[in-house]
Amino acid sequence: MPTDFASLRSQFDLPEGVIYLDGNSLGPMPKAAAARVGHAITQEWGKLLITGWNKAGWMAQPAAIGDRIARLIGAEAGSVVMGDTLSIKVYQALAAALEMNPERRVILSDTGNFPSDLYMADGLCRTLGPDYTLKTVAPEDVAGAIDDSVAVLMITEVDYRTGRKHDMAALTELAHKAGVLTVWDLAHSAGALPVALADCGADFAVGCTYKYLNSGPGGPAFIYVAPRHQDVARPALSGWLGHEAPFAFDLDYRPGAGVERMRVGTPPVLQLAALEASLDIWDQVDMADVRAKSIALIDRFIAGIEARCPSLTLASPRDGKQRGSQASFRHPEGYAIMQALIARGVIGDFRAPDILRFGFTPLFINEDDVDKSIEIIRDVMDRALWDQPEYKTRARVT
Amino acid sequence: MPTDFASLRSQFDLPEGVIYLDGNSLGPMPKAAAARVGHAITQEWGKLLITGWNKAGWMAQPAAIGDRIARLIGAEAGSVVMGDTLSIKVYQALAAALEMNPERRVILSDTGNFPSDLYMADGLCRTLGPDYTLKTVAPEDVAGAIDDSVAVLMITEVDYRTGRKHDMAALTELAHKAGVLTVWDLAHSAGALPVALADCGADFAVGCTYKYLNSGPGGPAFIYVAPRHQDVARPALSGWLGHEAPFAFDLDYRPGAGVERMRVGTPPVLQLAALEASLDIWDQVDMADVRAKSIALIDRFIAGIEARCPSLTLASPRDGKQRGSQASFRHPEGYAIMQALIARGVIGDFRAPDILRFGFTPLFINEDDVDKSIEIIRDVMDRALWDQPEYKTRARVT
């Protein structure tokens, strides 16, 4: 049955007068979220107290929810587990992959990666010692830089600024041919487009849930470990909930079975409850339908902006298959333009130095939103409404 | 003004017929929690969307809430920040401390430490290389094991099983005399008893908020870095929110100023909202009053149990000043006994191999609860009500 996008949209609470093109930064609130979290607080925490870990299933949530996300990213059942933040999961995946390739010392990434991934890799290299290095090349030079000096290829599939999409299947194959393990960051992929981790033979993957997966501010991350690696990968962050028998309280660490060894501490039950409300919506979705409609919406947006706003320069690939679920444009006054747009109800993101970023997801954005946003952007550009001191003061932190 | 315990108790929602002596595992729900989190969901996330990071103050929460916790643990303003889980914060503190003592390779801890701390230390040592070791001694042998081979002393102040309390001031002084840095785990201290991190000269401290601080299941952890170390300590987990300028999206990591460099990824806004509801209660509390009443309640409990239940053997120090805010008893059938008690509304914890653990906090436990729980325990023991197959099956995970 084809995905019913009108029904999906009706399951989100969207403020009046807002066209929200920033679900790729923080997804909007599912209408069911407050009730679901309220239930977790008053009926589970409030009434079950400590027994909620068993009776309400809190302890099993990270794996159970991982399986629901696995479907959206082409992962095997039992290969995804929730917890921590994306940066922490990057560290875990990198540390495990480096140890599995012990003769090599280089992490290869690209300058289009999200900075926090690079920071975490840099931190890990410093902890491991001076032999270890993080090497970054331009996104278009990644394939050529994969050689037998590289231990791990760490790539964010979709560039957070431009939306340019790497070819996961091709890069993973190249990496494996050179004896390189892969860590894929799906921050701008999960819920944005079909991902095929198992089919691509990916080794590790990580992602967050507060963007396209709409889990709310501070929602937890996920980590994928290919089944063939699960009993080999050592959790460098070896917390008790990744232990084979957490409640034996043994003094020695023994990693648990499967991907659950990548759990660290107590799972964020309230954030996971919000995520569950969102996954109830995602369960109704076919990712192929999402992808087709996302490309159509963005093609429409790009055509409209290019026709009406010649001073904005497309920064995203024109070919829908080459990009994620966003369209970005460059303008030297990008910051002020975005503030002016936000003041008029078109919410996107500014990303330094000059990127206006607009995220599209058919779960709650339709053609009418696209057309209206084009008109508002045209008006702001035609009348230079952004040219106000109030829009040029950089007080905004995100 | 003395702390008004009857008023505090009225601010928690406690199920009918339950005497909850497990607030040291998961604190009960403040009545205001659901509304506070509901507001964060519907009014902040729902209406402000991405602008909530500034307009609702989400980005500033980890430091602002850290300052409210600082008061409870004798820490300087600006020295505590929230995030992640306790295990992650242990790793960060240990990694930073080890680097600050580069000529040494030993982490010293004790066998009474919570296993996850030992697991994280072991994981860090494996990542650092074969020169690094975690050495554990019996709790009573810690002082004697501090010597100039030790880089970092990692101690949980209050033993999670017995409640035995280490002398933070004395051990920290001994450590410093031997050139050893200290990492204190306050899991069973924060909100349980007065802590004087600054006065003791502690170097690093970590703790969780879902026990005595009542933040709910999966509530975030905190980390303390002494002001004298804040510009030296390198965050091994170097995430973007610990960067000097997270939204400049620079490719190179530069740690931020002060304790905020220990931030890693996106803060768990919903869990932090629940914590805020609890801290509104904690703001009304004088920790000295809590300590005095806690000792009185536990003295009363121990006297009652010892008089009425001779087969239960006290596992906690008899001197209130030597223990945290719990009383533990040993019994070979401890598991079954605890299940029988839970079935009768007295909720404590079993901790392998034979410990019955009862947590007391004057915020919601009073003398009447103590007396009633003693009677129920007496009845279970006198009539061997625990001697049922249903209580001996170990299905319970926590």
PDB file of C-alpha atoms in Angstrom, chain A residues 42-297:
ATOM      1  CA  THR A  42       3.099   9.128  35.590  1.00  0.00           C
ATOM      2  CA  GLN A  43       2.159   5.506  34.910  1.00  0.00           C
ATOM      3  CA  GLU A  44       5.582   3.918  34.584  1.00  0.00           C
ATOM      4  CA  TRP A  45       8.065   5.938  36.658  1.00  0.00           C
ATOM      5  CA  GLY A  46       5.392   7.222  39.060  1.00  0.00           C
ATOM      6  CA  LYS A  47       3.591   3.949  39.732  1.00  0.00           C
ATOM      7  CA  LEU A  48       6.117   1.215  38.940  1.00  0.00           C
ATOM      8  CA  LEU A  49       9.164   3.010  40.328  1.00  0.00           C
ATOM      9  CA  ILE A  50      12.241   0.761  40.167  1.00  0.00           C
ATOM     10  CA  THR A  51      10.175  -2.174  38.895  1.00  0.00           C
ATOM     11  CA  GLY A  52       9.629  -0.237  35.660  1.00  0.00           C
ATOM     12  CA  TRP A  53      12.976  -1.542  34.409  1.00  0.00           C
ATOM     13  CA  ASN A  54      11.275  -4.912  33.995  1.00  0.00           C
ATOM     14  CA  LYS A  55       7.545  -4.301  34.111  1.00  0.00           C
ATOM     15  CA  ALA A  56       7.535  -1.388  31.668  1.00  0.00           C
ATOM     16  CA  GLY A  57      10.278  -2.914  29.544  1.00  0.00           C
ATOM     17  CA  TRP A  58      12.719  -0.023  29.974  1.00  0.00           C
ATOM     18  CA  MET A  59      15.719  -2.346  30.016  1.00  0.00           C
ATOM     19  CA  ALA A  60      14.746  -3.941  26.703  1.00  0.00           C
ATOM     20  CA  GLN A  61      13.881  -0.652  24.963  1.00  0.00           C
ATOM     21  CA  PRO A  62      17.299   0.124  23.445  1.00  0.00           C
ATOM     22  CA  ALA A  63      17.329  -3.109  21.436  1.00  0.00           C
ATOM     23  CA  ALA A  64      13.600  -3.190  20.671  1.00  0.00           C
ATOM     24  CA  ILE A  65      13.658   0.355  19.334  1.00  0.00           C
ATOM     25  CA  GLY A  66      16.897  -0.414  17.506  1.00  0.00           C
ATOM     26  CA  ASP A  67      15.046  -3.068  15.544  1.00  0.00           C
ATOM     27  CA  ARG A  68      12.377  -0.576  14.484  1.00  0.00           C
ATOM     28  CA  ILE A  69      15.072   1.769  13.208  1.00  0.00           C
ATOM     29  CA  ALA A  70      16.902  -1.130  11.525  1.00  0.00           C
ATOM     30  CA  ARG A  71      14.037  -1.440   9.055  1.00  0.00           C
ATOM     31  CA  LEU A  72      14.515   2.169   7.954  1.00  0.00           C
ATOM     32  CA  ILE A  73      18.244   1.826   7.322  1.00  0.00           C
ATOM     33  CA  GLY A  74      18.401  -1.589   5.714  1.00  0.00           C
ATOM     34  CA  ALA A  75      19.971  -3.250   8.728  1.00  0.00           C
ATOM     35  CA  GLU A  76      19.581  -6.796   9.964  1.00  0.00           C
ATOM     36  CA  ALA A  77      17.365  -7.414  13.006  1.00  0.00           C
ATOM     37  CA  GLY A  78      19.508  -7.426  16.144  1.00  0.00           C
ATOM     38  CA  SER A  79      22.168  -5.167  14.677  1.00  0.00           C
ATOM     39  CA  VAL A  80      21.100  -1.740  16.000  1.00  0.00           C
ATOM     40  CA  VAL A  81      20.942  -0.504  19.584  1.00  0.00           C
ATOM     41  CA  MET A  82      20.023   2.888  21.045  1.00  0.00           C
ATOM     42  CA  GLY A  83      21.857   5.078  23.523  1.00  0.00           C
ATOM     43  CA  ASP A  84      24.069   8.069  24.255  1.00  0.00           C
ATOM     44  CA  THR A  85      24.690  10.742  21.635  1.00  0.00           C
ATOM     45  CA  LEU A  86      25.901  10.460  18.086  1.00  0.00           C
ATOM     46  CA  SER A  87      29.372  11.684  19.042  1.00  0.00           C
ATOM     47  CA  ILE A  88      29.733   8.952  21.668  1.00  0.00           C
ATOM     48  CA  LYS A  89      28.622   6.327  19.180  1.00  0.00           C
ATOM     49  CA  VAL A  90      31.142   7.627  16.626  1.00  0.00           C
ATOM     50  CA  TYR A  91      33.872   7.141  19.222  1.00  0.00           C
ATOM     51  CA  GLN A  92      32.737   3.596  19.987  1.00  0.00           C
ATOM     52  CA  ALA A  93      32.553   2.581  16.360  1.00  0.00           C
ATOM     53  CA  LEU A  94      35.914   4.128  15.504  1.00  0.00           C
ATOM     54  CA  ALA A  95      37.692   2.632  18.504  1.00  0.00           C
ATOM     55  CA  ALA A  96      36.326  -0.836  17.744  1.00  0.00           C
ATOM     56  CA  ALA A  97      37.154  -0.608  14.034  1.00  0.00           C
ATOM     57  CA  LEU A  98      40.717   0.606  14.672  1.00  0.00           C
ATOM     58  CA  GLU A  99      41.363  -2.351  16.959  1.00  0.00           C
ATOM     59  CA  MET A 100      40.046  -4.719  14.311  1.00  0.00           C
ATOM     60  CA  ASN A 101      42.641  -3.390  11.874  1.00  0.00           C
ATOM     61  CA  PRO A 102      45.639  -3.357  14.205  1.00  0.00           C
ATOM     62  CA  GLU A 103      48.421  -3.005  11.645  1.00  0.00           C
ATOM     63  CA  ARG A 104      47.118   0.358  10.421  1.00  0.00           C
ATOM     64  CA  ARG A 105      46.967   3.771  12.074  1.00  0.00           C
ATOM     65  CA  VAL A 106      44.969   6.124   9.856  1.00  0.00           C
ATOM     66  CA  ILE A 107      41.350   7.224  10.029  1.00  0.00           C
ATOM     67  CA  LEU A 108      40.316   8.673   6.679  1.00  0.00           C
ATOM     68  CA  SER A 109      37.478  11.182   6.493  1.00  0.00           C
ATOM     69  CA  ASP A 110      36.511  14.222   4.472  1.00  0.00           C
ATOM     70  CA  THR A 111      36.183  17.936   5.102  1.00  0.00           C
ATOM     71  CA  GLY A 112      32.454  17.727   4.449  1.00  0.00           C
ATOM     72  CA  ASN A 113      31.986  15.542   7.506  1.00  0.00           C
ATOM     73  CA  PHE A 114      30.151  17.006  10.465  1.00  0.00           C
ATOM     74  CA  PRO A 115      32.844  18.602  12.644  1.00  0.00           C
ATOM     75  CA  SER A 116      31.898  16.665  15.774  1.00  0.00           C
ATOM     76  CA  ASP A 117      32.792  13.397  14.036  1.00  0.00           C
ATOM     77  CA  LEU A 118      36.199  14.824  13.212  1.00  0.00           C
ATOM     78  CA  TYR A 119      36.615  16.119  16.770  1.00  0.00           C
ATOM     79  CA  MET A 120      35.795  12.719  18.249  1.00  0.00           C
ATOM     80  CA  ALA A 121      38.207  11.000  15.875  1.00  0.00           C
ATOM     81  CA  ASP A 122      40.902  13.506  16.759  1.00  0.00           C
ATOM     82  CA  GLY A 123      40.268  12.925  20.469  1.00  0.00           C
ATOM     83  CA  LEU A 124      40.497   9.164  20.004  1.00  0.00           C
ATOM     84  CA  CYS A 125      43.768   9.473  18.064  1.00  0.00           C
ATOM     85  CA  ARG A 126      45.271  11.600  20.830  1.00  0.00           C
ATOM     86  CA  THR A 127      44.251   8.994  23.407  1.00  0.00           C
ATOM     87  CA  LEU A 128      45.673   6.168  21.311  1.00  0.00           C
ATOM     88  CA  GLY A 129      49.008   7.894  20.846  1.00  0.00           C
ATOM     89  CA  PRO A 130      51.128   9.745  18.302  1.00  0.00           C
ATOM     90  CA  ASP A 131      51.092   6.927  15.731  1.00  0.00           C
ATOM     91  CA  TYR A 132      47.409   7.446  15.065  1.00  0.00           C
ATOM     92  CA  THR A 133      46.223  10.147  12.702  1.00  0.00           C
ATOM     93  CA  LEU A 134      43.033  11.504  11.283  1.00  0.00           C
ATOM     94  CA  LYS A 135      43.457  12.335   7.600  1.00  0.00           C
ATOM     95  CA  THR A 136      40.821  14.489   5.901  1.00  0.00           C
ATOM     96  CA  VAL A 137      40.510  15.082   2.190  1.00  0.00           C
ATOM     97  CA  ALA A 138      37.971  16.943   0.085  1.00  0.00           C
ATOM     98  CA  PRO A 139      34.733  14.971  -0.368  1.00  0.00           C
ATOM     99  CA  GLU A 140      35.440  14.350  -4.048  1.00  0.00           C
ATOM    100  CA  ASP A 141      38.892  12.969  -3.208  1.00  0.00           C
ATOM    101  CA  VAL A 142      37.768  10.262  -0.773  1.00  0.00           C
ATOM    102  CA  ALA A 143      37.746   7.388  -3.236  1.00  0.00           C
ATOM    103  CA  GLY A 144      41.256   8.200  -4.409  1.00  0.00           C
ATOM    104  CA  ALA A 145      42.598   8.415  -0.868  1.00  0.00           C
ATOM    105  CA  ILE A 146      41.534   4.909   0.133  1.00  0.00           C
ATOM    106  CA  ASP A 147      44.691   2.812   0.258  1.00  0.00           C
ATOM    107  CA  ASP A 148      46.301   0.172   2.407  1.00  0.00           C
ATOM    108  CA  SER A 149      47.572   2.687   4.947  1.00  0.00           C
ATOM    109  CA  VAL A 150      44.000   3.413   6.011  1.00  0.00           C
ATOM    110  CA  ALA A 151      42.491   1.483   8.911  1.00  0.00           C
ATOM    111  CA  VAL A 152      39.024   3.029   8.958  1.00  0.00           C
ATOM    112  CA  LEU A 153      37.002   5.128   6.534  1.00  0.00           C
ATOM    113  CA  MET A 154      34.662   7.423   8.502  1.00  0.00           C
ATOM    114  CA  ILE A 155      32.123   9.126   6.270  1.00  0.00           C
ATOM    115  CA  THR A 156      28.881  10.983   6.795  1.00  0.00           C
ATOM    116  CA  GLU A 157      26.746   9.804   3.915  1.00  0.00           C
ATOM    117  CA  VAL A 158      24.954  13.132   3.379  1.00  0.00           C
ATOM    118  CA  ASP A 159      26.887  16.407   3.765  1.00  0.00           C
ATOM    119  CA  TYR A 160      25.210  18.540   6.457  1.00  0.00           C
ATOM    120  CA  ARG A 161      25.777  21.739   4.498  1.00  0.00           C
ATOM    121  CA  THR A 162      25.332  20.916   0.823  1.00  0.00           C
ATOM    122  CA  GLY A 163      23.280  17.729   0.999  1.00  0.00           C
ATOM    123  CA  ARG A 164      25.736  16.012  -1.370  1.00  0.00           C
ATOM    124  CA  LYS A 165      25.374  12.245  -0.934  1.00  0.00           C
ATOM    125  CA  HIS A 166      28.290   9.833  -0.993  1.00  0.00           C
ATOM    126  CA  ASP A 167      27.854   6.474  -2.729  1.00  0.00           C
ATOM    127  CA  MET A 168      27.819   4.094   0.225  1.00  0.00           C
ATOM    128  CA  ALA A 169      27.909   0.912  -1.843  1.00  0.00           C
ATOM    129  CA  ALA A 170      30.805   2.029  -4.015  1.00  0.00           C
ATOM    130  CA  LEU A 171      32.947   3.495  -1.219  1.00  0.00           C
ATOM    131  CA  THR A 172      32.364   0.485   1.022  1.00  0.00           C
ATOM    132  CA  GLU A 173      33.414  -1.839  -1.776  1.00  0.00           C
ATOM    133  CA  LEU A 174      36.533   0.230  -2.486  1.00  0.00           C
ATOM    134  CA  ALA A 175      37.360   0.281   1.215  1.00  0.00           C
ATOM    135  CA  HIS A 176      36.972  -3.451   1.643  1.00  0.00           C
ATOM    136  CA  LYS A 177      39.158  -4.130  -1.384  1.00  0.00           C
ATOM    137  CA  ALA A 178      41.897  -2.111   0.324  1.00  0.00           C
ATOM    138  CA  GLY A 179      41.358  -3.863   3.662  1.00  0.00           C
ATOM    139  CA  VAL A 180      39.680  -0.780   5.184  1.00  0.00           C
ATOM    140  CA  LEU A 181      36.744  -0.918   7.609  1.00  0.00           C
ATOM    141  CA  THR A 182      33.898   1.592   7.295  1.00  0.00           C
ATOM    142  CA  VAL A 183      32.025   3.758   9.790  1.00  0.00           C
ATOM    143  CA  TRP A 184      29.004   5.462   8.217  1.00  0.00           C
ATOM    144  CA  ASP A 185      27.333   8.420   9.898  1.00  0.00           C
ATOM    145  CA  LEU A 186      23.630   8.438   8.974  1.00  0.00           C
ATOM    146  CA  ALA A 187      22.691  11.699  10.728  1.00  0.00           C
ATOM    147  CA  HIS A 188      21.195  13.106   7.512  1.00  0.00           C
ATOM    148  CA  SER A 189      20.232   9.726   6.029  1.00  0.00           C
ATOM    149  CA  ALA A 190      18.090   7.889   8.586  1.00  0.00           C
ATOM    150  CA  GLY A 191      14.513   8.791   7.778  1.00  0.00           C
ATOM    151  CA  ALA A 192      15.659  10.963   4.868  1.00  0.00           C
ATOM    152  CA  LEU A 193      16.285   8.317   2.233  1.00  0.00           C
ATOM    153  CA  PRO A 194      16.537   4.546   1.897  1.00  0.00           C
ATOM    154  CA  VAL A 195      19.764   3.204   3.377  1.00  0.00           C
ATOM    155  CA  ALA A 196      20.968  -0.312   2.686  1.00  0.00           C
ATOM    156  CA  LEU A 197      23.576  -1.057   5.335  1.00  0.00           C
ATOM    157  CA  ALA A 198      23.393  -4.825   4.981  1.00  0.00           C
ATOM    158  CA  ASP A 199      23.342  -4.793   1.174  1.00  0.00           C
ATOM    159  CA  CYS A 200      26.295  -2.397   1.074  1.00  0.00           C
ATOM    160  CA  GLY A 201      28.261  -4.568   3.490  1.00  0.00           C
ATOM    161  CA  ALA A 202      28.789  -1.620   5.848  1.00  0.00           C
ATOM    162  CA  ASP A 203      30.820  -2.488   8.931  1.00  0.00           C
ATOM    163  CA  PHE A 204      29.635   0.117  11.446  1.00  0.00           C
ATOM    164  CA  ALA A 205      27.080   2.897  11.284  1.00  0.00           C
ATOM    165  CA  VAL A 206      25.841   5.541  13.678  1.00  0.00           C
ATOM    166  CA  GLY A 207      23.054   8.060  13.616  1.00  0.00           C
ATOM    167  CA  CYS A 208      20.858  10.400  15.586  1.00  0.00           C
ATOM    168  CA  THR A 209      17.094  10.427  16.002  1.00  0.00           C
ATOM    169  CA  TYR A 210      16.231  14.076  16.643  1.00  0.00           C
ATOM    170  CA  LYS A 211      16.434  15.068  12.980  1.00  0.00           C
ATOM    171  CA  TYR A 212      14.327  13.160  10.439  1.00  0.00           C
ATOM    172  CA  LEU A 213      13.293  10.605  13.066  1.00  0.00           C
ATOM    173  CA  ASN A 214      11.548  13.300  15.150  1.00  0.00           C
ATOM    174  CA  SER A 215      12.483  12.086  18.636  1.00  0.00           C
ATOM    175  CA  GLY A 216      12.720  15.575  20.107  1.00  0.00           C
ATOM    176  CA  PRO A 217      15.538  17.684  21.520  1.00  0.00           C
ATOM    177  CA  GLY A 218      18.335  15.486  22.834  1.00  0.00           C
ATOM    178  CA  GLY A 219      16.864  12.238  21.548  1.00  0.00           C
ATOM    179  CA  PRO A 220      19.297   9.328  21.740  1.00  0.00           C
ATOM    180  CA  ALA A 221      21.632   8.022  19.054  1.00  0.00           C
ATOM    181  CA  PHE A 222      21.926   4.559  17.541  1.00  0.00           C
ATOM    182  CA  ILE A 223      24.802   2.345  16.547  1.00  0.00           C
ATOM    183  CA  TYR A 224      24.890  -0.439  13.966  1.00  0.00           C
ATOM    184  CA  VAL A 225      27.444  -3.231  14.054  1.00  0.00           C
ATOM    185  CA  ALA A 226      27.396  -5.712  11.181  1.00  0.00           C
ATOM    186  CA  PRO A 227      26.479  -9.161  12.518  1.00  0.00           C
ATOM    187  CA  ARG A 228      29.821 -10.575  11.315  1.00  0.00           C
ATOM    188  CA  HIS A 229      31.668  -8.135  13.618  1.00  0.00           C
ATOM    189  CA  GLN A 230      29.468  -8.226  16.700  1.00  0.00           C
ATOM    190  CA  ASP A 231      31.427 -10.814  18.629  1.00  0.00           C
ATOM    191  CA  VAL A 232      34.793  -9.250  17.736  1.00  0.00           C
ATOM    192  CA  ALA A 233      34.190  -5.530  18.189  1.00  0.00           C
ATOM    193  CA  ARG A 234      35.469  -4.404  21.594  1.00  0.00           C
ATOM    194  CA  PRO A 235      33.456  -1.637  23.223  1.00  0.00           C
ATOM    195  CA  ALA A 236      36.118   0.879  24.238  1.00  0.00           C
ATOM    196  CA  LEU A 237      33.395   2.538  26.288  1.00  0.00           C
ATOM    197  CA  SER A 238      32.732  -0.632  28.237  1.00  0.00           C
ATOM    198  CA  GLY A 239      29.821   0.226  30.514  1.00  0.00           C
ATOM    199  CA  TRP A 240      27.845  -2.146  32.676  1.00  0.00           C
ATOM    200  CA  LEU A 241      24.807  -2.371  30.391  1.00  0.00           C
ATOM    201  CA  GLY A 242      27.068  -3.774  27.673  1.00  0.00           C
ATOM    202  CA  HIS A 243      28.286  -6.451  30.068  1.00  0.00           C
ATOM    203  CA  GLU A 244      27.356 -10.083  29.515  1.00  0.00           C
ATOM    204  CA  ALA A 245      25.605 -10.119  32.918  1.00  0.00           C
ATOM    205  CA  PRO A 246      25.144  -6.539  34.188  1.00  0.00           C
ATOM    206  CA  PHE A 247      23.333  -7.593  37.336  1.00  0.00           C
ATOM    207  CA  ALA A 248      25.901 -10.125  38.416  1.00  0.00           C
ATOM    208  CA  PHE A 249      28.028  -7.100  39.380  1.00  0.00           C
ATOM    209  CA  ASP A 250      31.228  -8.958  38.518  1.00  0.00           C
ATOM    210  CA  LEU A 251      34.416  -6.998  38.903  1.00  0.00           C
ATOM    211  CA  ASP A 252      35.679  -8.012  35.456  1.00  0.00           C
ATOM    212  CA  TYR A 253      34.211  -6.826  32.179  1.00  0.00           C
ATOM    213  CA  ARG A 254      32.999  -9.407  29.708  1.00  0.00           C
ATOM    214  CA  PRO A 255      31.276  -7.951  26.662  1.00  0.00           C
ATOM    215  CA  GLY A 256      27.723  -9.107  26.070  1.00  0.00           C
ATOM    216  CA  ALA A 257      26.422 -10.908  23.012  1.00  0.00           C
ATOM    217  CA  GLY A 258      25.568  -9.085  19.830  1.00  0.00           C
ATOM    218  CA  VAL A 259      25.217  -5.367  19.332  1.00  0.00           C
ATOM    219  CA  GLU A 260      24.023  -4.838  22.909  1.00  0.00           C
ATOM    220  CA  ARG A 261      27.650  -4.838  24.008  1.00  0.00           C
ATOM    221  CA  MET A 262      27.744  -1.297  22.644  1.00  0.00           C
ATOM    222  CA  ARG A 263      25.348  -0.153  25.371  1.00  0.00           C
ATOM    223  CA  VAL A 264      27.094   1.864  28.049  1.00  0.00           C
ATOM    224  CA  GLY A 265      25.004   3.327  30.874  1.00  0.00           C
ATOM    225  CA  THR A 266      21.358   3.680  31.832  1.00  0.00           C
ATOM    226  CA  PRO A 267      19.134   4.337  28.800  1.00  0.00           C
ATOM    227  CA  PRO A 268      17.256   7.679  28.609  1.00  0.00           C
ATOM    228  CA  VAL A 269      13.776   6.277  29.147  1.00  0.00           C
ATOM    229  CA  LEU A 270      11.864   9.543  28.717  1.00  0.00           C
ATOM    230  CA  GLN A 271      13.646  10.460  25.487  1.00  0.00           C
ATOM    231  CA  LEU A 272      13.078   6.909  24.228  1.00  0.00           C
ATOM    232  CA  ALA A 273       9.354   7.238  24.958  1.00  0.00           C
ATOM    233  CA  ALA A 274       9.224  10.333  22.744  1.00  0.00           C
ATOM    234  CA  LEU A 275      11.052   8.408  20.052  1.00  0.00           C
ATOM    235  CA  GLU A 276       8.507   5.606  20.285  1.00  0.00           C
ATOM    236  CA  ALA A 277       5.713   8.080  19.540  1.00  0.00           C
ATOM    237  CA  SER A 278       7.572   9.065  16.391  1.00  0.00           C
ATOM    238  CA  LEU A 279       8.329   5.488  15.353  1.00  0.00           C
ATOM    239  CA  ASP A 280       4.600   4.742  15.511  1.00  0.00           C
ATOM    240  CA  ILE A 281       4.388   7.157  12.582  1.00  0.00           C
ATOM    241  CA  TRP A 282       7.477   5.753  10.864  1.00  0.00           C
ATOM    242  CA  ASP A 283       6.002   2.258  11.025  1.00  0.00           C
ATOM    243  CA  GLN A 284       3.428   3.478   8.451  1.00  0.00           C
ATOM    244  CA  VAL A 285       6.090   4.589   5.995  1.00  0.00           C
ATOM    245  CA  ASP A 286       7.708   3.007   2.958  1.00  0.00           C
ATOM    246  CA  MET A 287      11.140   4.627   2.573  1.00  0.00           C
ATOM    247  CA  ALA A 288      10.982   4.313  -1.224  1.00  0.00           C
ATOM    248  CA  ASP A 289       7.837   6.460  -1.243  1.00  0.00           C
ATOM    249  CA  VAL A 290       9.516   8.988   1.062  1.00  0.00           C
ATOM    250  CA  ARG A 291      12.497   9.197  -1.258  1.00  0.00           C
ATOM    251  CA  ALA A 292      10.424   9.687  -4.406  1.00  0.00           C
ATOM    252  CA  LYS A 293       8.325  12.435  -2.878  1.00  0.00           C
ATOM    253  CA  SER A 294      11.326  14.099  -1.225  1.00  0.00           C
ATOM    254  CA  ILE A 295      13.115  14.366  -4.575  1.00  0.00           C
ATOM    255  CA  ALA A 296       9.997  15.757  -6.224  1.00  0.00           C
ATOM    256  CA  LEU A 297       9.523  18.391  -3.484  1.00  0.00           C
TER     257      LEU A 297
END
